[in-house]
């Protein structure tokens, strides 16, 4: 269905508030900026800010909700004859090879990461997002394999696959924070992905193969 005028205005207002907040955070740091200051700069009320963003952390990590099901989506969309882990590795390689800003490979990522590094609340929120990513992946693996609720294997596998994803994201963040060029980091992370695949066991790499009997 086409987006209605009301929905479009709400989306635009939310994006504008987030953009204003991000600019202030990048300029002054997360802890130094109050929600009241964000509301004033965006020309809205404090209540309006909280209507769109329940917590201050949401203003900076507003796109985090879009990544919580990323690994689960990659697994559900895996090719015939492809395992869950290999699907995630393939998708990660594609993002890295494309020097994709979706995984932080862009010039402006360093200031963004610096704000996170300096704010314990943001680091805590990112940890919680990572836990949600893994829980969502575990649920997808249970559904894809038909594993019962008391089967520990989907949880173990989601931990291994989630580790691979988290290792790549941490490497990108660390190197971009150091001021490295995105394409240079991309080449090194592709090598890292090869190392990750070598470390993962055959049991992990061959788990949840689509179409397997």
mmCIF file of C-alpha atoms in Angstrom:
data_model
loop_
_atom_site.group_PDB
_atom_site.id
_atom_site.type_symbol
_atom_site.label_atom_id
_atom_site.label_comp_id
_atom_site.label_asym_id
_atom_site.label_seq_id
_atom_site.Cartn_x
_atom_site.Cartn_y
_atom_site.Cartn_z
ATOM 1 C CA UNK A 1 0.000 0.000 0.000
ATOM 2 C CA UNK A 2 1.144 3.545 -0.762
ATOM 3 C CA UNK A 3 2.298 5.606 2.202
ATOM 4 C CA UNK A 4 -0.378 8.061 3.307
ATOM 5 C CA UNK A 5 0.267 11.759 3.912
ATOM 6 C CA UNK A 6 -0.021 11.381 7.704
ATOM 7 C CA UNK A 7 2.406 8.455 7.784
ATOM 8 C CA UNK A 8 4.862 10.289 5.530
ATOM 9 C CA UNK A 9 4.816 13.380 7.734
ATOM 10 C CA UNK A 10 5.384 11.285 10.846
ATOM 11 C CA UNK A 11 8.302 9.476 9.192
ATOM 12 C CA UNK A 12 9.813 12.786 8.051
ATOM 13 C CA UNK A 13 9.418 14.335 11.504
ATOM 14 C CA UNK A 14 11.050 11.330 13.147
ATOM 15 C CA UNK A 15 13.946 11.426 10.693
ATOM 16 C CA UNK A 16 14.393 15.172 11.182
ATOM 17 C CA UNK A 17 14.529 14.867 14.979
ATOM 18 C CA UNK A 18 17.037 12.028 14.675
ATOM 19 C CA UNK A 19 19.190 14.013 12.253
ATOM 20 C CA UNK A 20 19.202 17.060 14.536
ATOM 21 C CA UNK A 21 20.080 14.900 17.544
ATOM 22 C CA UNK A 22 22.859 13.098 15.687
ATOM 23 C CA UNK A 23 24.379 16.410 14.638
ATOM 24 C CA UNK A 24 24.420 17.605 18.239
ATOM 25 C CA UNK A 25 25.864 14.330 19.509
ATOM 26 C CA UNK A 26 28.636 14.405 16.897
ATOM 27 C CA UNK A 27 29.443 17.995 17.797
ATOM 28 C CA UNK A 28 29.358 17.770 21.584
ATOM 29 C CA UNK A 29 29.184 14.110 22.599
ATOM 30 C CA UNK A 30 26.230 11.986 23.695
ATOM 31 C CA UNK A 31 26.307 12.739 27.429
ATOM 32 C CA UNK A 32 26.687 16.508 26.953
ATOM 33 C CA UNK A 33 23.414 16.888 25.027
ATOM 34 C CA UNK A 34 20.016 16.802 26.723
ATOM 35 C CA UNK A 35 16.701 15.767 25.217
ATOM 36 C CA UNK A 36 15.408 19.276 25.965
ATOM 37 C CA UNK A 37 18.202 20.761 23.855
ATOM 38 C CA UNK A 38 17.392 18.374 21.029
ATOM 39 C CA UNK A 39 13.718 19.328 21.184
ATOM 40 C CA UNK A 40 14.570 23.032 21.087
ATOM 41 C CA UNK A 41 16.945 22.607 18.147
ATOM 42 C CA UNK A 42 14.350 20.563 16.239
ATOM 43 C CA UNK A 43 11.592 23.066 17.126
ATOM 44 C CA UNK A 44 9.393 20.421 18.747
ATOM 45 C CA UNK A 45 8.330 19.655 22.316
ATOM 46 C CA UNK A 46 10.170 17.256 24.605
ATOM 47 C CA UNK A 47 7.038 15.097 24.626
ATOM 48 C CA UNK A 48 7.163 14.905 20.831
ATOM 49 C CA UNK A 49 10.752 13.668 20.993
ATOM 50 C CA UNK A 50 9.773 10.951 23.470
ATOM 51 C CA UNK A 51 6.753 10.001 21.381
ATOM 52 C CA UNK A 52 9.110 9.024 18.577
ATOM 53 C CA UNK A 53 12.089 7.923 20.663
ATOM 54 C CA UNK A 54 11.323 6.282 24.036
ATOM 55 C CA UNK A 55 14.947 6.623 25.195
ATOM 56 C CA UNK A 56 17.747 9.067 24.468
ATOM 57 C CA UNK A 57 19.865 6.228 23.070
ATOM 58 C CA UNK A 58 17.230 5.637 20.392
ATOM 59 C CA UNK A 59 17.933 9.076 18.956
ATOM 60 C CA UNK A 60 21.473 8.071 18.020
ATOM 61 C CA UNK A 61 20.917 4.393 17.315
ATOM 62 C CA UNK A 62 17.620 4.926 15.522
ATOM 63 C CA UNK A 63 18.499 2.451 12.771
ATOM 64 C CA UNK A 64 19.370 -0.359 15.185
ATOM 65 C CA UNK A 65 15.861 -1.800 14.932
ATOM 66 C CA UNK A 66 16.485 -2.431 11.266
ATOM 67 C CA UNK A 67 19.428 -4.748 11.937
ATOM 68 C CA UNK A 68 18.035 -6.928 14.707
ATOM 69 C CA UNK A 69 16.549 -9.377 12.207
ATOM 70 C CA UNK A 70 19.339 -9.092 9.609
ATOM 71 C CA UNK A 71 20.963 -12.473 10.278
ATOM 72 C CA UNK A 72 17.577 -14.167 10.547
ATOM 73 C CA UNK A 73 16.555 -12.687 7.177
ATOM 74 C CA UNK A 74 19.775 -13.879 5.577
ATOM 75 C CA UNK A 75 19.222 -17.374 6.938
ATOM 76 C CA UNK A 76 15.592 -17.506 5.835
ATOM 77 C CA UNK A 77 16.625 -16.329 2.370
ATOM 78 C CA UNK A 78 19.474 -18.818 1.923
ATOM 79 C CA UNK A 79 19.814 -20.651 -1.391
ATOM 80 C CA UNK A 80 18.887 -24.260 -2.040
ATOM 81 C CA UNK A 81 21.688 -26.465 -0.750
ATOM 82 C CA UNK A 82 23.154 -23.612 1.329
ATOM 83 C CA UNK A 83 23.609 -23.778 5.093
ATOM 84 C CA UNK A 84 22.712 -21.048 7.576
ATOM 85 C CA UNK A 85 26.326 -20.133 8.345
ATOM 86 C CA UNK A 86 27.393 -20.084 4.706
ATOM 87 C CA UNK A 87 24.451 -17.841 3.843
ATOM 88 C CA UNK A 88 25.505 -15.331 6.503
ATOM 89 C CA UNK A 89 29.148 -15.465 5.394
ATOM 90 C CA UNK A 90 28.101 -14.966 1.773
ATOM 91 C CA UNK A 91 25.961 -11.964 2.631
ATOM 92 C CA UNK A 92 28.706 -10.463 4.775
ATOM 93 C CA UNK A 93 31.228 -10.894 1.962
ATOM 94 C CA UNK A 94 28.868 -9.174 -0.442
ATOM 95 C CA UNK A 95 28.485 -6.194 1.905
ATOM 96 C CA UNK A 96 32.246 -5.964 2.480
ATOM 97 C CA UNK A 97 33.115 -6.311 -1.210
ATOM 98 C CA UNK A 98 30.608 -3.566 -2.040
ATOM 99 C CA UNK A 99 32.241 -1.309 0.601
ATOM 100 C CA UNK A 100 28.734 -0.921 1.954
ATOM 101 C CA UNK A 101 27.854 1.905 4.354
ATOM 102 C CA UNK A 102 25.323 -0.515 5.895
ATOM 103 C CA UNK A 103 28.188 -2.151 7.775
ATOM 104 C CA UNK A 104 30.087 1.061 8.484
ATOM 105 C CA UNK A 105 32.364 1.234 5.451
ATOM 106 C CA UNK A 106 32.078 4.950 4.780
ATOM 107 C CA UNK A 107 34.257 7.942 5.552
ATOM 108 C CA UNK A 108 31.935 9.523 8.130
ATOM 109 C CA UNK A 109 31.769 6.408 10.306
ATOM 110 C CA UNK A 110 34.733 7.351 12.524
ATOM 111 C CA UNK A 111 33.034 10.304 14.273
ATOM 112 C CA UNK A 112 29.914 8.156 14.739
ATOM 113 C CA UNK A 113 31.976 5.402 16.387
ATOM 114 C CA UNK A 114 33.792 7.940 18.542
ATOM 115 C CA UNK A 115 30.497 9.081 20.055
ATOM 116 C CA UNK A 116 29.673 5.463 20.913
ATOM 117 C CA UNK A 117 33.132 4.803 22.373
ATOM 118 C CA UNK A 118 32.758 7.796 24.688
ATOM 119 C CA UNK A 119 29.245 6.927 25.915
ATOM 120 C CA UNK A 120 28.731 3.878 28.186
ATOM 121 C CA UNK A 121 24.959 4.079 27.659
ATOM 122 C CA UNK A 122 25.374 3.676 23.893
ATOM 123 C CA UNK A 123 27.814 0.798 24.295
ATOM 124 C CA UNK A 124 25.326 -0.881 26.611
ATOM 125 C CA UNK A 125 22.517 -0.388 24.095
ATOM 126 C CA UNK A 126 24.650 -1.870 21.302
ATOM 127 C CA UNK A 127 25.315 -4.923 23.480
ATOM 128 C CA UNK A 128 21.551 -5.313 23.977
ATOM 129 C CA UNK A 129 21.010 -5.013 20.219
ATOM 130 C CA UNK A 130 23.577 -7.769 19.692
ATOM 131 C CA UNK A 131 21.702 -10.016 22.120
ATOM 132 C CA UNK A 132 18.473 -9.369 20.234
ATOM 133 C CA UNK A 133 20.157 -10.187 16.916
ATOM 134 C CA UNK A 134 21.293 -13.534 18.315
ATOM 135 C CA UNK A 135 17.905 -14.346 19.886
ATOM 136 C CA UNK A 136 16.117 -13.559 16.623
ATOM 137 C CA UNK A 137 18.578 -15.733 14.722
ATOM 138 C CA UNK A 138 18.091 -18.606 17.176
ATOM 139 C CA UNK A 139 14.326 -18.440 16.684
ATOM 140 C CA UNK A 140 14.769 -18.473 12.904
ATOM 141 C CA UNK A 141 17.042 -21.527 13.139
ATOM 142 C CA UNK A 142 14.475 -23.356 15.284
ATOM 143 C CA UNK A 143 11.740 -22.643 12.788
ATOM 144 C CA UNK A 144 13.881 -23.505 9.771
ATOM 145 C CA UNK A 145 15.053 -26.824 11.224
ATOM 146 C CA UNK A 146 11.907 -27.760 13.153
ATOM 147 C CA UNK A 147 13.977 -28.095 16.329
ATOM 148 C CA UNK A 148 11.941 -28.479 19.543
ATOM 149 C CA UNK A 149 12.115 -25.851 22.278
ATOM 150 C CA UNK A 150 14.402 -28.002 24.445
ATOM 151 C CA UNK A 151 16.971 -28.592 21.681
ATOM 152 C CA UNK A 152 20.121 -26.585 22.552
ATOM 153 C CA UNK A 153 21.593 -26.781 19.037
ATOM 154 C CA UNK A 154 19.894 -23.706 17.512
ATOM 155 C CA UNK A 155 21.156 -21.626 20.420
ATOM 156 C CA UNK A 156 24.672 -22.977 20.064
ATOM 157 C CA UNK A 157 24.646 -22.386 16.324
ATOM 158 C CA UNK A 158 23.243 -18.873 16.619
ATOM 159 C CA UNK A 159 26.080 -18.115 19.023
ATOM 160 C CA UNK A 160 28.701 -19.259 16.507
ATOM 161 C CA UNK A 161 27.103 -17.478 13.551
ATOM 162 C CA UNK A 162 26.491 -14.368 15.636
ATOM 163 C CA UNK A 163 30.157 -14.395 16.668
ATOM 164 C CA UNK A 164 31.221 -14.327 13.010
ATOM 165 C CA UNK A 165 28.970 -11.331 12.320
ATOM 166 C CA UNK A 166 30.014 -9.493 15.495
ATOM 167 C CA UNK A 167 33.713 -10.071 14.736
ATOM 168 C CA UNK A 168 33.361 -8.511 11.306
ATOM 169 C CA UNK A 169 31.389 -5.532 12.632
ATOM 170 C CA UNK A 170 33.904 -4.971 15.438
ATOM 171 C CA UNK A 171 36.822 -5.072 12.988
ATOM 172 C CA UNK A 172 35.143 -2.563 10.686
ATOM 173 C CA UNK A 173 34.349 -0.243 13.587
ATOM 174 C CA UNK A 174 37.859 -0.470 15.047
ATOM 175 C CA UNK A 175 39.639 0.223 11.760
ATOM 176 C CA UNK A 176 37.295 3.007 10.670
ATOM 177 C CA UNK A 177 37.700 4.634 14.092
ATOM 178 C CA UNK A 178 41.455 4.591 13.453
ATOM 179 C CA UNK A 179 40.896 6.713 10.351
ATOM 180 C CA UNK A 180 41.499 4.014 7.755
ATOM 181 C CA UNK A 181 40.173 4.265 4.188
ATOM 182 C CA UNK A 182 36.969 2.234 3.609
ATOM 183 C CA UNK A 183 38.344 0.324 0.598
ATOM 184 C CA UNK A 184 41.518 -0.556 2.468
ATOM 185 C CA UNK A 185 39.491 -1.852 5.412
ATOM 186 C CA UNK A 186 37.275 -3.777 3.002
ATOM 187 C CA UNK A 187 40.244 -5.736 1.625
ATOM 188 C CA UNK A 188 41.464 -6.628 5.098
ATOM 189 C CA UNK A 189 38.035 -7.682 6.324
ATOM 190 C CA UNK A 190 37.646 -10.004 3.330
ATOM 191 C CA UNK A 191 40.806 -11.758 4.538
ATOM 192 C CA UNK A 192 39.332 -11.829 8.043
ATOM 193 C CA UNK A 193 36.202 -13.536 6.691
ATOM 194 C CA UNK A 194 38.385 -16.271 5.212
ATOM 195 C CA UNK A 195 39.980 -16.742 8.643
ATOM 196 C CA UNK A 196 36.568 -16.855 10.310
ATOM 197 C CA UNK A 197 35.358 -19.537 7.923
ATOM 198 C CA UNK A 198 38.491 -21.585 8.630
ATOM 199 C CA UNK A 199 37.828 -21.352 12.380
ATOM 200 C CA UNK A 200 34.184 -22.458 12.193
ATOM 201 C CA UNK A 201 33.725 -26.218 12.437
ATOM 202 C CA UNK A 202 32.189 -28.345 9.687
ATOM 203 C CA UNK A 203 29.229 -28.965 11.976
ATOM 204 C CA UNK A 204 28.507 -25.246 12.077
ATOM 205 C CA UNK A 205 29.174 -24.725 8.364
ATOM 206 C CA UNK A 206 26.835 -27.579 7.419
ATOM 207 C CA UNK A 207 23.991 -26.833 9.832
ATOM 208 C CA UNK A 208 20.503 -26.077 8.475
ATOM 209 C CA UNK A 209 21.243 -26.783 4.834
ATOM 210 C CA UNK A 210 18.183 -25.835 2.783
ATOM 211 C CA UNK A 211 16.630 -28.861 1.123
ATOM 212 C CA UNK A 212 18.688 -31.402 3.090
ATOM 213 C CA UNK A 213 16.847 -34.505 4.234
#
